[in-house]
PDB file of C-alpha atoms in Angstrom:
ATOM      1  CA  MET A 504     -89.607  63.794 233.180  1.00  0.00           C
ATOM      2  CA  LYS A 505     -89.752  60.132 234.188  1.00  0.00           C
ATOM      3  CA  ARG A 506     -86.063  59.689 233.402  1.00  0.00           C
ATOM      4  CA  ALA A 507     -85.200  62.750 235.498  1.00  0.00           C
ATOM      5  CA  LEU A 508     -87.149  61.322 238.432  1.00  0.00           C
ATOM      6  CA  SER A 509     -85.344  57.993 238.065  1.00  0.00           C
ATOM      7  CA  LEU A 510     -81.995  59.782 238.050  1.00  0.00           C
ATOM      8  CA  PHE A 511     -82.960  61.748 241.158  1.00  0.00           C
ATOM      9  CA  ARG A 512     -83.981  58.524 242.902  1.00  0.00           C
ATOM     10  CA  ASP A 513     -80.670  56.884 242.042  1.00  0.00           C
ATOM     11  CA  LEU A 514     -78.691  59.871 243.291  1.00  0.00           C
ATOM     12  CA  LEU A 515     -80.413  59.479 246.656  1.00  0.00           C
ATOM     13  CA  ASN A 516     -78.081  56.515 247.127  1.00  0.00           C
ATOM     14  CA  PHE A 517     -75.391  59.035 247.990  1.00  0.00           C
ATOM     15  CA  LEU A 518     -77.432  60.244 250.966  1.00  0.00           C
ATOM     16  CA  PRO A 519     -77.577  58.479 254.342  1.00  0.00           C
ATOM     17  CA  GLY A 520     -80.476  56.038 254.245  1.00  0.00           C
ATOM     18  CA  SER A 521     -82.026  53.041 255.915  1.00  0.00           C
ATOM     19  CA  ALA A 522     -80.000  50.236 254.411  1.00  0.00           C
ATOM     20  CA  PRO A 523     -80.398  46.719 255.798  1.00  0.00           C
ATOM     21  CA  THR A 524     -77.186  45.629 257.499  1.00  0.00           C
ATOM     22  CA  GLN A 525     -78.044  42.111 258.670  1.00  0.00           C
ATOM     23  CA  TRP A 526     -77.705  38.836 256.865  1.00  0.00           C
ATOM     24  CA  GLU A 527     -81.253  37.849 255.987  1.00  0.00           C
ATOM     25  CA  ALA A 528     -81.649  34.141 255.399  1.00  0.00           C
ATOM     26  CA  PRO A 529     -84.133  31.304 255.849  1.00  0.00           C
ATOM     27  CA  ARG A 530     -83.629  29.155 258.940  1.00  0.00           C
ATOM     28  CA  SER A 531     -84.189  26.060 256.858  1.00  0.00           C
ATOM     29  CA  THR A 532     -84.260  25.405 253.147  1.00  0.00           C
ATOM     30  CA  ASN A 533     -86.067  22.782 251.135  1.00  0.00           C
ATOM     31  CA  GLY A 534     -83.425  20.868 249.222  1.00  0.00           C
ATOM     32  CA  SER A 535     -85.682  20.607 246.178  1.00  0.00           C
ATOM     33  CA  VAL A 536     -86.290  24.373 245.911  1.00  0.00           C
ATOM     34  CA  PRO A 537     -83.746  26.684 244.204  1.00  0.00           C
ATOM     35  CA  VAL A 538     -82.102  29.307 246.397  1.00  0.00           C
ATOM     36  CA  PHE A 539     -81.510  32.840 245.116  1.00  0.00           C
ATOM     37  CA  VAL A 540     -78.748  34.743 246.892  1.00  0.00           C
ATOM     38  CA  ILE A 541     -79.196  38.478 246.314  1.00  0.00           C
ATOM     39  CA  VAL A 542     -75.974  40.431 246.863  1.00  0.00           C
ATOM     40  CA  ALA A 543     -76.882  44.073 247.430  1.00  0.00           C
ATOM     41  CA  GLY A 544     -74.888  46.955 246.017  1.00  0.00           C
ATOM     42  CA  PHE A 545     -73.238  50.004 247.493  1.00  0.00           C
ATOM     43  CA  GLN A 546     -75.518  51.996 249.845  1.00  0.00           C
ATOM     44  CA  ALA A 547     -78.385  49.590 249.085  1.00  0.00           C
ATOM     45  CA  GLN A 548     -81.815  50.810 250.150  1.00  0.00           C
ATOM     46  CA  GLU A 549     -84.300  48.556 251.892  1.00  0.00           C
ATOM     47  CA  ARG A 550     -87.343  49.112 249.660  1.00  0.00           C
ATOM     48  CA  PRO A 551     -85.875  47.959 246.300  1.00  0.00           C
ATOM     49  CA  LEU A 552     -84.349  44.905 247.960  1.00  0.00           C
ATOM     50  CA  SER A 553     -87.643  43.997 249.608  1.00  0.00           C
ATOM     51  CA  VAL A 554     -89.490  44.252 246.268  1.00  0.00           C
ATOM     52  CA  ILE A 555     -87.352  41.715 244.415  1.00  0.00           C
ATOM     53  CA  ARG A 556     -87.150  39.490 247.492  1.00  0.00           C
ATOM     54  CA  LYS A 557     -90.941  39.327 247.749  1.00  0.00           C
ATOM     55  CA  ARG A 558     -91.178  38.403 244.054  1.00  0.00           C
ATOM     56  CA  PHE A 559     -88.862  35.432 244.561  1.00  0.00           C
ATOM     57  CA  LEU A 560     -90.814  34.331 247.632  1.00  0.00           C
ATOM     58  CA  LYS A 561     -94.163  34.717 245.871  1.00  0.00           C
ATOM     59  CA  ASP A 562     -92.926  32.454 243.084  1.00  0.00           C
ATOM     60  CA  GLY A 563     -91.974  29.793 245.619  1.00  0.00           C
ATOM     61  CA  PHE A 564     -88.191  30.185 245.753  1.00  0.00           C
ATOM     62  CA  ASN A 565     -85.921  30.351 248.768  1.00  0.00           C
ATOM     63  CA  VAL A 566     -84.181  33.709 249.123  1.00  0.00           C
ATOM     64  CA  VAL A 567     -81.121  34.974 250.948  1.00  0.00           C
ATOM     65  CA  VAL A 568     -80.524  38.729 250.943  1.00  0.00           C
ATOM     66  CA  ILE A 569     -76.943  39.715 251.641  1.00  0.00           C
ATOM     67  CA  SER A 570     -76.589  43.378 252.431  1.00  0.00           C
ATOM     68  CA  MET A 571     -72.890  44.004 252.824  1.00  0.00           C
ATOM     69  CA  ASP A 572     -72.107  46.008 255.941  1.00  0.00           C
ATOM     70  CA  TRP A 573     -71.232  49.226 254.132  1.00  0.00           C
ATOM     71  CA  LEU A 574     -71.746  51.100 257.404  1.00  0.00           C
ATOM     72  CA  SER A 575     -68.871  49.211 259.005  1.00  0.00           C
ATOM     73  CA  LEU A 576     -65.626  51.159 258.920  1.00  0.00           C
ATOM     74  CA  SER A 577     -63.620  47.934 258.655  1.00  0.00           C
ATOM     75  CA  ASP A 578     -65.349  46.958 255.396  1.00  0.00           C
ATOM     76  CA  GLY A 579     -64.590  50.399 253.986  1.00  0.00           C
ATOM     77  CA  ILE A 580     -60.916  49.928 254.787  1.00  0.00           C
ATOM     78  CA  ILE A 581     -60.531  46.296 253.722  1.00  0.00           C
ATOM     79  CA  GLY A 582     -62.582  46.644 250.543  1.00  0.00           C
ATOM     80  CA  LEU A 583     -64.614  44.552 248.123  1.00  0.00           C
ATOM     81  CA  ALA A 584     -62.405  41.444 248.179  1.00  0.00           C
ATOM     82  CA  HIS A 585     -63.074  41.075 251.911  1.00  0.00           C
ATOM     83  CA  MET A 586     -66.808  41.215 251.224  1.00  0.00           C
ATOM     84  CA  ALA A 587     -66.411  38.436 248.640  1.00  0.00           C
ATOM     85  CA  LYS A 588     -64.834  36.270 251.338  1.00  0.00           C
ATOM     86  CA  ARG A 589     -67.825  36.931 253.579  1.00  0.00           C
ATOM     87  CA  LEU A 590     -70.062  35.863 250.690  1.00  0.00           C
ATOM     88  CA  SER A 591     -68.049  32.642 250.478  1.00  0.00           C
ATOM     89  CA  GLY A 592     -68.890  31.902 254.117  1.00  0.00           C
ATOM     90  CA  VAL A 593     -72.593  32.362 253.442  1.00  0.00           C
ATOM     91  CA  LEU A 594     -72.537  29.989 250.458  1.00  0.00           C
ATOM     92  CA  LEU A 595     -70.722  27.336 252.488  1.00  0.00           C
ATOM     93  CA  HIS A 596     -73.373  27.679 255.193  1.00  0.00           C
ATOM     94  CA  LEU A 597     -76.148  27.310 252.609  1.00  0.00           C
ATOM     95  CA  ARG A 598     -74.618  24.215 251.068  1.00  0.00           C
ATOM     96  CA  LYS A 599     -74.358  22.575 254.473  1.00  0.00           C
ATOM     97  CA  THR A 600     -77.976  23.511 255.215  1.00  0.00           C
ATOM     98  CA  THR A 601     -79.321  22.080 251.959  1.00  0.00           C
ATOM     99  CA  GLY A 602     -76.988  19.092 251.852  1.00  0.00           C
ATOM    100  CA  MET A 603     -75.607  20.283 248.482  1.00  0.00           C
ATOM    101  CA  ARG A 604     -78.958  19.450 246.858  1.00  0.00           C
ATOM    102  CA  SER A 605     -80.496  22.820 246.019  1.00  0.00           C
ATOM    103  CA  GLN A 606     -79.592  24.860 243.001  1.00  0.00           C
ATOM    104  CA  VAL A 607     -78.069  28.139 244.180  1.00  0.00           C
ATOM    105  CA  TYR A 608     -78.114  31.233 241.986  1.00  0.00           C
ATOM    106  CA  LEU A 609     -76.188  34.428 242.719  1.00  0.00           C
ATOM    107  CA  VAL A 610     -77.900  37.713 241.814  1.00  0.00           C
ATOM    108  CA  GLY A 611     -75.614  40.719 242.255  1.00  0.00           C
ATOM    109  CA  HIS A 612     -76.921  44.269 241.899  1.00  0.00           C
ATOM    110  CA  SER A 613     -74.537  47.148 241.170  1.00  0.00           C
ATOM    111  CA  ALA A 614     -71.305  46.707 243.184  1.00  0.00           C
ATOM    112  CA  GLY A 615     -72.817  43.507 244.547  1.00  0.00           C
ATOM    113  CA  GLY A 616     -72.256  42.056 241.084  1.00  0.00           C
ATOM    114  CA  LEU A 617     -68.528  42.823 241.350  1.00  0.00           C
ATOM    115  CA  ILE A 618     -68.386  41.104 244.742  1.00  0.00           C
ATOM    116  CA  ALA A 619     -70.177  38.061 243.306  1.00  0.00           C
ATOM    117  CA  ARG A 620     -67.829  38.022 240.303  1.00  0.00           C
ATOM    118  CA  TYR A 621     -64.774  38.085 242.575  1.00  0.00           C
ATOM    119  CA  TYR A 622     -66.203  35.153 244.500  1.00  0.00           C
ATOM    120  CA  VAL A 623     -66.890  33.134 241.340  1.00  0.00           C
ATOM    121  CA  GLN A 624     -63.761  34.036 239.357  1.00  0.00           C
ATOM    122  CA  LEU A 625     -61.097  34.232 242.062  1.00  0.00           C
ATOM    123  CA  LEU A 626     -62.360  32.314 245.099  1.00  0.00           C
ATOM    124  CA  GLY A 627     -63.667  29.145 243.443  1.00  0.00           C
ATOM    125  CA  GLY A 628     -67.309  30.095 243.958  1.00  0.00           C
ATOM    126  CA  SER A 629     -68.479  28.220 240.869  1.00  0.00           C
ATOM    127  CA  HIS A 630     -68.220  24.983 242.875  1.00  0.00           C
ATOM    128  CA  TYR A 631     -70.897  26.224 245.284  1.00  0.00           C
ATOM    129  CA  CYS A 632     -73.375  27.991 243.007  1.00  0.00           C
ATOM    130  CA  ASP A 633     -74.996  27.185 239.674  1.00  0.00           C
ATOM    131  CA  ALA A 634     -75.101  30.549 237.878  1.00  0.00           C
ATOM    132  CA  LEU A 635     -74.450  34.268 238.285  1.00  0.00           C
ATOM    133  CA  VAL A 636     -76.717  37.123 237.217  1.00  0.00           C
ATOM    134  CA  THR A 637     -75.507  40.717 237.492  1.00  0.00           C
ATOM    135  CA  LEU A 638     -77.961  43.625 237.439  1.00  0.00           C
ATOM    136  CA  GLY A 639     -76.709  47.093 236.540  1.00  0.00           C
ATOM    137  CA  THR A 640     -73.154  46.178 237.525  1.00  0.00           C
ATOM    138  CA  PRO A 641     -70.269  48.499 236.523  1.00  0.00           C
ATOM    139  CA  HIS A 642     -68.103  45.704 235.132  1.00  0.00           C
ATOM    140  CA  HIS A 643     -65.493  48.145 233.868  1.00  0.00           C
ATOM    141  CA  GLY A 644     -65.829  50.504 236.805  1.00  0.00           C
ATOM    142  CA  THR A 645     -67.701  53.787 237.023  1.00  0.00           C
ATOM    143  CA  TRP A 646     -66.505  57.366 237.425  1.00  0.00           C
ATOM    144  CA  ILE A 647     -69.734  58.098 239.307  1.00  0.00           C
ATOM    145  CA  ALA A 648     -67.985  56.611 242.338  1.00  0.00           C
ATOM    146  CA  LEU A 649     -66.010  59.870 242.554  1.00  0.00           C
ATOM    147  CA  LEU A 650     -69.159  61.567 243.855  1.00  0.00           C
ATOM    148  CA  GLY A 651     -68.867  59.467 246.981  1.00  0.00           C
ATOM    149  CA  PHE A 652     -65.654  61.244 247.942  1.00  0.00           C
ATOM    150  CA  PHE A 653     -67.693  64.444 248.367  1.00  0.00           C
ATOM    151  CA  SER A 654     -70.294  62.856 250.657  1.00  0.00           C
ATOM    152  CA  HIS A 655     -70.517  60.858 253.874  1.00  0.00           C
ATOM    153  CA  LEU A 656     -69.409  57.835 251.825  1.00  0.00           C
ATOM    154  CA  ILE A 657     -65.812  59.052 251.968  1.00  0.00           C
ATOM    155  CA  VAL A 658     -65.408  56.709 254.966  1.00  0.00           C
ATOM    156  CA  LYS A 659     -65.700  53.982 252.318  1.00  0.00           C
ATOM    157  CA  GLY A 660     -62.782  55.445 250.402  1.00  0.00           C
ATOM    158  CA  ARG A 661     -61.174  52.102 249.550  1.00  0.00           C
ATOM    159  CA  CYS A 662     -64.416  50.667 248.187  1.00  0.00           C
ATOM    160  CA  LEU A 663     -65.059  53.842 246.185  1.00  0.00           C
ATOM    161  CA  PHE A 664     -61.577  53.717 244.673  1.00  0.00           C
ATOM    162  CA  GLN A 665     -62.028  50.051 243.758  1.00  0.00           C
ATOM    163  CA  LEU A 666     -65.142  51.012 241.780  1.00  0.00           C
ATOM    164  CA  LEU A 667     -63.169  53.387 239.533  1.00  0.00           C
ATOM    165  CA  PRO A 668     -62.196  52.168 236.024  1.00  0.00           C
ATOM    166  CA  ILE A 669     -58.484  52.692 236.818  1.00  0.00           C
ATOM    167  CA  SER A 670     -58.464  50.589 239.984  1.00  0.00           C
ATOM    168  CA  PRO A 671     -56.322  47.432 240.222  1.00  0.00           C
ATOM    169  CA  PHE A 672     -59.424  45.633 241.555  1.00  0.00           C
ATOM    170  CA  ILE A 673     -61.377  46.233 238.325  1.00  0.00           C
ATOM    171  CA  ARG A 674     -58.380  45.402 236.132  1.00  0.00           C
ATOM    172  CA  ARG A 675     -57.691  42.165 237.982  1.00  0.00           C
ATOM    173  CA  LEU A 676     -61.340  41.143 237.838  1.00  0.00           C
ATOM    174  CA  ASN A 677     -61.527  41.678 234.076  1.00  0.00           C
ATOM    175  CA  ARG A 678     -58.283  39.784 233.460  1.00  0.00           C
ATOM    176  CA  ALA A 679     -59.613  36.741 235.302  1.00  0.00           C
ATOM    177  CA  ALA A 680     -61.599  34.192 233.325  1.00  0.00           C
ATOM    178  CA  PHE A 681     -64.920  32.688 234.275  1.00  0.00           C
ATOM    179  CA  PRO A 682     -64.913  28.926 234.825  1.00  0.00           C
ATOM    180  CA  SER A 683     -65.791  27.018 231.679  1.00  0.00           C
ATOM    181  CA  ASP A 684     -69.466  26.138 231.233  1.00  0.00           C
ATOM    182  CA  PHE A 685     -70.491  28.344 234.161  1.00  0.00           C
ATOM    183  CA  PRO A 686     -73.622  30.357 233.206  1.00  0.00           C
ATOM    184  CA  VAL A 687     -73.246  34.137 233.536  1.00  0.00           C
ATOM    185  CA  VAL A 688     -75.952  36.674 232.669  1.00  0.00           C
ATOM    186  CA  SER A 689     -75.190  40.398 232.614  1.00  0.00           C
ATOM    187  CA  MET A 690     -78.255  42.657 232.472  1.00  0.00           C
ATOM    188  CA  PHE A 691     -77.723  46.349 231.728  1.00  0.00           C
ATOM    189  CA  SER A 692     -79.550  49.420 230.438  1.00  0.00           C
ATOM    190  CA  ARG A 693     -78.483  52.467 228.451  1.00  0.00           C
ATOM    191  CA  ASP A 694     -80.751  54.484 230.741  1.00  0.00           C
ATOM    192  CA  ASP A 695     -78.739  53.483 233.805  1.00  0.00           C
ATOM    193  CA  PHE A 696     -76.941  56.664 234.870  1.00  0.00           C
ATOM    194  CA  PHE A 697     -74.470  54.738 237.031  1.00  0.00           C
ATOM    195  CA  CYS A 698     -73.160  52.266 234.454  1.00  0.00           C
ATOM    196  CA  SER A 699     -74.786  52.811 231.078  1.00  0.00           C
ATOM    197  CA  HIS A 700     -74.120  50.202 228.391  1.00  0.00           C
ATOM    198  CA  ASP A 701     -71.608  48.255 230.482  1.00  0.00           C
ATOM    199  CA  GLU A 702     -71.465  44.862 228.817  1.00  0.00           C
ATOM    200  CA  LEU A 703     -69.390  42.026 230.192  1.00  0.00           C
ATOM    201  CA  ALA A 704     -67.147  40.563 227.514  1.00  0.00           C
ATOM    202  CA  ALA A 705     -65.439  37.803 229.483  1.00  0.00           C
ATOM    203  CA  GLY A 706     -66.016  34.253 228.259  1.00  0.00           C
ATOM    204  CA  ARG A 707     -69.470  32.938 227.436  1.00  0.00           C
ATOM    205  CA  VAL A 708     -71.532  35.722 228.943  1.00  0.00           C
ATOM    206  CA  ASP A 709     -75.175  36.330 228.080  1.00  0.00           C
ATOM    207  CA  ASN A 710     -75.370  40.134 227.801  1.00  0.00           C
ATOM    208  CA  VAL A 711     -78.965  41.358 228.064  1.00  0.00           C
ATOM    209  CA  GLU A 712     -79.914  44.961 227.349  1.00  0.00           C
ATOM    210  CA  LEU A 713     -83.161  46.216 228.873  1.00  0.00           C
ATOM    211  CA  GLY A 714     -84.523  49.584 227.828  1.00  0.00           C
ATOM    212  CA  ARG A 715     -85.925  52.308 230.077  1.00  0.00           C
ATOM    213  CA  LEU A 716     -84.477  51.010 233.350  1.00  0.00           C
ATOM    214  CA  SER A 717     -82.681  53.184 235.866  1.00  0.00           C
ATOM    215  CA  HIS A 718     -80.105  51.785 238.277  1.00  0.00           C
ATOM    216  CA  SER A 719     -82.574  50.931 241.038  1.00  0.00           C
ATOM    217  CA  ASP A 720     -85.208  49.763 238.524  1.00  0.00           C
ATOM    218  CA  PHE A 721     -83.316  46.482 238.129  1.00  0.00           C
ATOM    219  CA  LEU A 722     -84.615  45.563 241.592  1.00  0.00           C
ATOM    220  CA  LEU A 723     -88.040  47.165 241.217  1.00  0.00           C
ATOM    221  CA  SER A 724     -89.020  46.141 237.685  1.00  0.00           C
ATOM    222  CA  LYS A 725     -91.179  43.065 237.162  1.00  0.00           C
ATOM    223  CA  ARG A 726     -89.928  42.979 233.559  1.00  0.00           C
ATOM    224  CA  ALA A 727     -86.317  42.672 234.735  1.00  0.00           C
ATOM    225  CA  TYR A 728     -87.293  39.969 237.220  1.00  0.00           C
ATOM    226  CA  ARG A 729     -89.122  37.888 234.601  1.00  0.00           C
ATOM    227  CA  GLU A 730     -86.213  38.263 232.170  1.00  0.00           C
ATOM    228  CA  LEU A 731     -83.852  37.045 234.881  1.00  0.00           C
ATOM    229  CA  LEU A 732     -85.871  33.842 235.320  1.00  0.00           C
ATOM    230  CA  ARG A 733     -86.188  33.388 231.563  1.00  0.00           C
ATOM    231  CA  ARG A 734     -82.439  33.659 230.996  1.00  0.00           C
ATOM    232  CA  LEU A 735     -81.834  31.039 233.677  1.00  0.00           C
ATOM    233  CA  ASP A 736     -84.598  28.876 232.182  1.00  0.00           C
ATOM    234  CA  ILE A 737     -86.423  28.701 235.518  1.00  0.00           C
ATOM    235  CA  ARG A 738     -90.177  28.689 236.001  1.00  0.00           C
ATOM    236  CA  PRO A 739     -91.959  29.895 239.157  1.00  0.00           C
ATOM    237  CA  ILE A 740     -92.712  27.109 241.603  1.00  0.00           C
ATOM    238  CA  ASN A 741     -95.691  28.880 243.180  1.00  0.00           C
ATOM    239  CA  ALA A 742     -95.501  26.659 246.234  1.00  0.00           C
ATOM    240  CA  ALA A 743     -96.501  28.003 249.631  1.00  0.00           C
ATOM    241  CA  LEU A 744     -93.462  28.390 251.863  1.00  0.00           C
ATOM    242  CA  SER A 745     -93.436  27.765 255.578  1.00  0.00           C
ATOM    243  CA  LYS A 746     -92.851  30.676 257.948  1.00  0.00           C
ATOM    244  CA  ASP A 747     -89.389  29.329 258.684  1.00  0.00           C
ATOM    245  CA  ALA A 748     -88.418  29.858 255.039  1.00  0.00           C
ATOM    246  CA  LEU A 749     -89.490  33.488 254.848  1.00  0.00           C
ATOM    247  CA  GLY A 750     -86.285  34.952 256.226  1.00  0.00           C
ATOM    248  CA  ALA A 751     -88.024  36.857 259.014  1.00  0.00           C
ATOM    249  CA  LYS A 752     -86.152  39.544 260.917  1.00  0.00           C
ATOM    250  CA  GLU A 753     -85.995  37.427 264.052  1.00  0.00           C
ATOM    251  CA  ASN A 754     -83.795  34.899 262.271  1.00  0.00           C
ATOM    252  CA  PRO A 755     -80.224  34.869 263.600  1.00  0.00           C
ATOM    253  CA  PRO A 756     -77.621  36.374 261.255  1.00  0.00           C
ATOM    254  CA  LEU A 757     -75.361  34.027 259.343  1.00  0.00           C
ATOM    255  CA  PRO A 758     -71.685  33.989 260.309  1.00  0.00           C
ATOM    256  CA  ALA A 759     -69.473  36.620 258.669  1.00  0.00           C
TER     257      ALA A 759
END
């Protein structure tokens, strides 16, 4: 019953929902505090993103939530590679803000993991971040993306096609190598309806299987969050952050 409810919740991603569309970032960052950049997936919902964001903040980390503008028709036409270039602009902005001092970790959920991989593997992103963690990412594509062609998501046709296992985007991504000595953690679950048992076999990748997690549970589960920190060998700072570092809604969006 619980698994059926999790599946139903994940399928709600194919319905129009309240997905955050703005860049959400701290105005200022403490150069001694690690920054976690969360790259949201396709049709990301606000609640799961807010849960994992609050956990990072509670533990004293700086957080940037990047919700790709899936509602923009231009992004649907240009595709995932264009979104990776937008991610590159955000990382450059962060490095200038922190003076290249802070450790920056990319956390990509679902298709957000593919965008983060493209940035690291093909756009030289490893020079601007310290590690990549993917959560429930369809590294070899997913046929579930076909469902999007029968919903309002058809306006994102190019992105949907790029998520299919036969797409040139997926093939190119899996032919590209990760930079040497760059830490990559791929967390997956056999109970994830969207990309069950999708290990990443490129280079020195730490594949982590977590049981009894649905697709959205990777953002909601405290167990997944703690495992993420453990794999990166990071302990909570538990330092009180100033209001300027909380990424409030009134903060101006970062440049695209």
